[in-house]
Every structure is written in C-alpha cells, then in structure tokens.
Short mmCIF file of C-alpha atoms in Angstrom, two decimals:
data_model
loop_
_atom_site.label_atom_id
_atom_site.label_comp_id
_atom_site.label_asym_id
_atom_site.label_seq_id
_atom_site.Cartn_x
_atom_site.Cartn_y
_atom_site.Cartn_z
CA UNK K 1 -61.63 44.98 -15.49
CA UNK K 2 -61.28 45.53 -11.77
CA UNK K 3 -58.11 44.16 -10.16
CA UNK K 4 -58.79 42.97 -6.62
CA UNK K 5 -56.86 44.71 -3.89
CA UNK K 6 -55.86 41.45 -2.25
CA UNK K 7 -54.06 38.83 -4.33
CA UNK K 8 -54.90 35.21 -3.68
CA UNK K 9 -52.35 33.29 -1.61
CA UNK K 10 -49.71 31.31 -3.54
CA UNK K 11 -50.54 27.68 -4.13
CA UNK K 12 -49.46 25.40 -1.33
CA UNK K 13 -46.96 22.65 -2.06
CA UNK K 14 -48.26 19.15 -1.55
CA UNK K 15 -47.42 17.66 1.78
CA UNK K 16 -45.11 15.04 0.24
CA UNK K 17 -43.17 17.75 -1.64
CA UNK K 18 -42.76 19.75 1.54
CA UNK K 19 -41.49 16.65 3.27
CA UNK K 20 -38.96 16.00 0.51
CA UNK K 21 -37.70 19.57 0.69
CA UNK K 22 -37.32 19.33 4.46
CA UNK K 23 -35.48 16.02 4.11
CA UNK K 24 -33.17 17.49 1.47
CA UNK K 25 -32.37 20.47 3.68
CA UNK K 26 -31.67 18.13 6.57
CA UNK K 27 -29.32 16.02 4.43
CA UNK K 28 -27.43 19.09 3.25
CA UNK K 29 -27.08 20.30 6.81
CA UNK K 30 -25.79 16.88 7.90
CA UNK K 31 -23.23 16.89 5.09
CA UNK K 32 -22.02 20.33 6.10
CA UNK K 33 -21.67 19.26 9.72
CA UNK K 34 -19.74 16.12 8.70
CA UNK K 35 -17.44 18.11 6.42
CA UNK K 36 -16.71 20.61 9.17
CA UNK K 37 -16.04 17.81 11.66
CA UNK K 38 -13.69 16.08 9.26
CA UNK K 39 -11.85 19.33 8.63
CA UNK K 40 -11.43 19.80 12.36
CA UNK K 41 -10.10 16.26 12.68
CA UNK K 42 -7.59 16.90 9.91
CA UNK K 43 -6.39 20.08 11.58
CA UNK K 44 -6.06 18.29 14.92
CA UNK K 45 -4.00 15.54 13.30
CA UNK K 46 -1.76 18.02 11.54
CA UNK K 47 -1.26 19.95 14.77
CA UNK K 48 -0.43 16.70 16.55
CA UNK K 49 2.20 15.93 13.94
CA UNK K 50 3.69 19.40 14.27
CA UNK K 51 3.78 19.09 18.06
CA UNK K 52 5.43 15.67 17.81
CA UNK K 53 8.11 17.08 15.55
CA UNK K 54 8.73 20.02 17.86
CA UNK K 55 9.10 17.73 20.87
CA UNK K 56 11.38 15.40 18.94
CA UNK K 57 13.56 18.25 17.72
CA UNK K 58 13.82 19.61 21.26
CA UNK K 59 14.88 16.18 22.50
CA UNK K 60 17.47 15.91 19.74
CA UNK K 61 18.89 19.30 20.64
CA UNK K 62 19.05 18.43 24.34
CA UNK K 63 20.76 15.12 23.64
CA UNK K 64 23.01 16.24 20.77
CA UNK K 65 26.66 15.28 21.25
CA UNK K 66 29.04 18.13 21.95
CA UNK K 67 32.57 18.74 20.76
CA UNK K 68 34.75 21.82 21.14
CA UNK K 69 33.78 24.00 24.14
CA UNK K 70 30.37 22.30 24.40
CA UNK K 71 29.15 23.47 20.99
CA UNK K 72 26.28 21.32 19.66
CA UNK K 73 27.18 18.87 16.91
CA UNK K 74 24.83 20.73 14.56
CA UNK K 75 27.15 23.76 14.80
CA UNK K 76 30.14 21.57 13.89
CA UNK K 77 28.86 21.02 10.35
CA UNK K 78 26.61 18.00 10.94
CA UNK K 79 23.18 18.03 9.31
CA UNK K 80 20.18 18.56 11.52
CA UNK K 81 17.40 15.96 11.47
CA UNK K 82 14.69 16.55 8.90
CA UNK K 83 11.42 18.13 9.99
CA UNK K 84 7.82 17.78 8.92
CA UNK K 85 8.28 20.90 6.80
CA UNK K 86 11.19 19.23 5.00
CA UNK K 87 8.95 16.24 4.35
CA UNK K 88 6.19 18.46 2.95
CA UNK K 89 8.67 20.11 0.61
CA UNK K 90 9.21 16.72 -1.02
CA UNK K 91 5.64 16.91 -2.33
CA UNK K 92 4.13 13.72 -0.88
CA UNK K 93 0.76 12.77 -2.32
CA UNK K 94 -2.50 12.64 -0.37
CA UNK K 95 -4.23 9.33 0.29
CA UNK K 96 -7.98 8.98 0.81
CA UNK K 97 -8.37 5.21 0.84
CA UNK K 98 -10.60 4.98 -2.23
CA UNK K 99 -7.98 5.08 -4.98
CA UNK K 100 -7.39 1.32 -5.27
CA UNK K 101 -4.56 -1.07 -4.53
CA UNK K 102 -2.18 0.14 -7.25
CA UNK K 103 -2.34 3.76 -6.06
CA UNK K 104 -2.07 2.62 -2.44
CA UNK K 105 1.14 0.73 -3.16
CA UNK K 106 2.60 3.62 -5.15
CA UNK K 107 1.63 6.04 -2.36
CA UNK K 108 3.29 3.94 0.34
CA UNK K 109 6.57 3.73 -1.56
CA UNK K 110 6.43 7.42 -2.53
CA UNK K 111 5.90 8.53 1.07
CA UNK K 112 8.80 6.40 2.28
CA UNK K 113 11.02 7.89 -0.43
CA UNK K 114 10.05 11.43 0.68
CA UNK K 115 10.77 10.59 4.31
CA UNK K 116 14.19 9.21 3.43
CA UNK K 117 15.12 12.17 1.22
CA UNK K 118 13.96 14.65 3.87
CA UNK K 119 16.02 12.74 6.48
CA UNK K 120 13.12 12.73 8.91
CA UNK K 121 13.91 10.74 12.09
CA UNK K 122 12.48 7.26 11.70
CA UNK K 123 10.49 7.60 14.91
CA UNK K 124 8.39 10.28 13.18
CA UNK K 125 7.74 8.47 9.91
CA UNK K 126 4.28 7.18 10.84
CA UNK K 127 3.02 10.56 12.07
CA UNK K 128 4.35 12.28 8.96
CA UNK K 129 2.82 9.73 6.61
CA UNK K 130 -0.52 9.91 8.43
CA UNK K 131 -0.61 13.67 7.90
CA UNK K 132 -1.36 12.88 4.23
CA UNK K 133 -4.49 10.90 5.12
CA UNK K 134 -8.00 12.12 4.31
CA UNK K 135 -11.52 10.66 4.26
CA UNK K 136 -11.55 6.87 4.76
CA UNK K 137 -7.82 6.65 5.36
CA UNK K 138 -7.93 9.30 8.08
CA UNK K 139 -10.91 7.63 9.75
CA UNK K 140 -9.08 4.29 9.72
CA UNK K 141 -5.95 5.79 11.24
CA UNK K 142 -7.85 7.57 13.99
CA UNK K 143 -10.10 4.64 14.91
CA UNK K 144 -7.74 1.65 14.60
CA UNK K 145 -5.79 1.58 17.88
CA UNK K 146 -3.13 -0.64 16.34
CA UNK K 147 -2.24 2.00 13.73
CA UNK K 148 -2.49 5.12 15.90
CA UNK K 149 -0.74 3.70 18.97
CA UNK K 150 2.18 5.86 20.08
CA UNK K 151 5.56 4.44 19.14
CA UNK K 152 4.40 2.08 16.39
CA UNK K 153 7.27 1.14 14.08
CA UNK K 154 7.23 1.94 10.38
CA UNK K 155 7.39 -1.77 9.53
CA UNK K 156 4.31 -2.55 11.64
CA UNK K 157 2.50 0.45 10.16
CA UNK K 158 3.21 -0.81 6.63
CA UNK K 159 1.77 -4.22 7.52
CA UNK K 160 -1.42 -2.68 8.93
CA UNK K 161 -1.73 -0.34 5.94
CA UNK K 162 -1.51 -3.25 3.50
CA UNK K 163 -3.91 -5.31 5.60
CA UNK K 164 -6.48 -2.51 5.28
CA UNK K 165 -5.96 -1.21 1.74
CA UNK K 166 -4.75 -4.34 -0.10
CA UNK K 167 -7.98 -6.38 -0.04
CA UNK K 168 -7.74 -10.09 -0.87
CA UNK K 169 -10.18 -9.78 -3.76
CA UNK K 170 -7.94 -7.18 -5.43
CA UNK K 171 -4.81 -9.27 -4.88
CA UNK K 172 -6.51 -12.32 -6.35
CA UNK K 173 -7.53 -10.33 -9.42
CA UNK K 174 -3.96 -9.11 -9.92
CA UNK K 175 -2.63 -12.66 -9.57
CA UNK K 176 -5.04 -13.76 -12.28
CA UNK K 177 -3.84 -10.97 -14.57
CA UNK K 178 -0.23 -11.92 -13.91
CA UNK K 179 -0.67 -15.63 -14.61
CA UNK K 180 -2.52 -14.95 -17.86
CA UNK K 181 -0.14 -12.19 -19.00
CA UNK K 182 0.85 -12.47 -22.67
CA UNK K 183 2.64 -10.02 -24.91
CA UNK K 184 0.04 -10.01 -27.68
CA UNK K 185 0.21 -6.77 -29.65
CA UNK K 186 2.15 -4.95 -26.91
CA UNK K 187 5.72 -3.87 -27.44
CA UNK K 188 8.44 -5.58 -25.46
CA UNK K 189 8.81 -2.50 -23.24
CA UNK K 190 5.06 -2.36 -22.59
CA UNK K 191 5.00 -6.08 -21.83
CA UNK K 192 7.97 -5.81 -19.46
CA UNK K 193 6.42 -2.80 -17.70
CA UNK K 194 3.18 -4.70 -17.12
CA UNK K 195 5.16 -7.71 -15.91
CA UNK K 196 6.94 -5.65 -13.27
CA UNK K 197 3.76 -3.77 -12.32
CA UNK K 198 1.90 -6.99 -11.56
CA UNK K 199 4.87 -8.85 -10.07
CA UNK K 200 4.91 -6.43 -7.11
CA UNK K 201 1.77 -8.12 -5.82
CA UNK K 202 2.58 -11.73 -6.81
CA UNK K 203 5.99 -12.56 -5.30
CA UNK K 204 4.88 -16.12 -4.64
CA UNK K 205 4.27 -16.73 -8.34
CA UNK K 206 7.73 -15.61 -9.45
CA UNK K 207 10.45 -18.23 -9.32
CA UNK K 208 14.01 -18.48 -10.48
CA UNK K 209 14.54 -20.97 -13.25
CA UNK K 210 14.88 -24.43 -11.70
CA UNK K 211 14.07 -23.25 -8.18
CA UNK K 212 10.84 -25.25 -8.04
CA UNK K 213 11.14 -28.16 -10.50
CA UNK K 214 7.85 -29.52 -11.72
CA UNK K 215 5.84 -26.47 -10.75
CA UNK K 216 3.32 -25.41 -13.38
CA UNK K 217 1.70 -22.45 -11.64
CA UNK K 218 4.67 -20.10 -11.31
CA UNK K 219 5.96 -17.64 -13.86
CA UNK K 220 9.73 -17.65 -14.27
CA UNK K 221 11.53 -14.39 -13.69
CA UNK K 222 13.58 -15.32 -16.77
CA UNK K 223 10.50 -14.47 -18.81
CA UNK K 224 11.13 -10.77 -18.36
CA UNK K 225 14.86 -11.04 -18.96
CA UNK K 226 14.26 -12.91 -22.21
CA UNK K 227 11.86 -10.20 -23.30
CA UNK K 228 14.52 -7.55 -22.82
CA UNK K 229 17.07 -9.74 -24.56
CA UNK K 230 14.78 -10.08 -27.56
CA UNK K 231 14.34 -6.32 -27.69
CA UNK K 232 18.09 -5.75 -27.65
CA UNK K 233 18.57 -8.35 -30.38
CA UNK K 234 16.05 -6.66 -32.65
CA UNK K 235 17.68 -3.30 -31.98
CA UNK K 236 21.11 -4.61 -32.98
CA UNK K 237 19.75 -6.24 -36.13
CA UNK K 238 18.33 -2.90 -37.29
CA UNK K 239 21.54 -0.98 -36.63
#
C-alpha cells in the first residue's frame, strides 16, 4: 500500500460551530476584562480608604491637644484613634450584595461592632465599611451618589444600605414567618432563637402586653418571655 506524500487537509468545522467557538471566546474575553476592571475598582476604593485615613490621622495629630511643654496628648498616655488597619484586624466580613437580607443585617451589625472595637473615628466609618464591598455592593456604592457622597453620616449610610439590600418582598416574607411562628416540635431555645431572629425585621408587629388593646395582628413580646419561663420551670422540676 502506497502512503501519499501529502495528507488530506483536516475536516473543516461547520460554519455554525465556528461561530459558536468565536462567540464563546468573545464571552470569555469579556469576562476577563470585566474581572480586571472590577479588581482595579476595588484597589482604587481601598487606596481611597487608606488615603482618607492618612489625611484624617494627620489632621488629628495637627489638632491634638497639648499638655506639658507642648507634648501631644497621645504621648501623655491617651489612646490614638483607630486606623483602617485596626479595623481590618477585627476580621470584618465581606459583603457582595447577593447573600440575602439576613446576612446583610448581620453584616451591618458586625461591621459596626468592628468599627467600635477598633475605635475608628466615626467620620471614617462609611469608608471603612465600604472597603468590604465587592460585586453588586461595590457597584451600588460607587454609582449611588447618595451613598458615596463625601461626609455622609453613618446613620444615613445605614438607611441607604437597608433601602437597597432589604427589599420589601423579603421583609414581607419574614413578617409572614413571624406571624405564623409556632413552637411545634422545636425546643424552647430553638423557638426563642427563631422569635428573636425574625423580630429584628418586624418591630411593628411586636407589642407590649396591653399596649394596643383589641389588636389581633401583633405578637406580644411576652410570648418569648413565657417561653423562657416555661423552660426554667421544666428545668427546676427535673432537678
């Protein structure tokens, strides 16, 4: 058998397959470009936070009260203001904006706790918290002028954050869960934990006993106290 010197050309892919491959390559390239752009945005935001802290610390040092022979107050034993590095050491969690309302609420309280423990100046709270944003959350912060405006207070930032990441449909669903909450097969501790978890988002449904006579839609805050009382009673009866 004689083997030809020239091999036949490889089979050509159908035109539609070639088009799909080209489209796939284009999509992958677009994703890479978007990822690189987002990474650059994150670095810019982090650098902005660092610069803000450096400027704030310089202002604090310039305006620090003096005591003996003009020595800064920091040298007299007073604690210096916390920095962004101190905040990062507290281990604040990241927030991407896709985790849901329960995580968003936990994140907001956790970040505030870290800021307080690190003793970061309150004027820098928003910038420090925003340094933990990624993906949707970062895009929101950078594009919503109300949130990224210089000098925004922490209270106003919290309101805007909840407005964005506490959607009405999620709040309505949690209210429904709270109103229909029953102990069932749950232990008293599990029932009480669920009560408190849901009550964070339904303050209007919780009422003190007798505060709104004749109301049928509210859930008395005594409900949880009675649950704990029942648990303590059962514990004493077994001892």
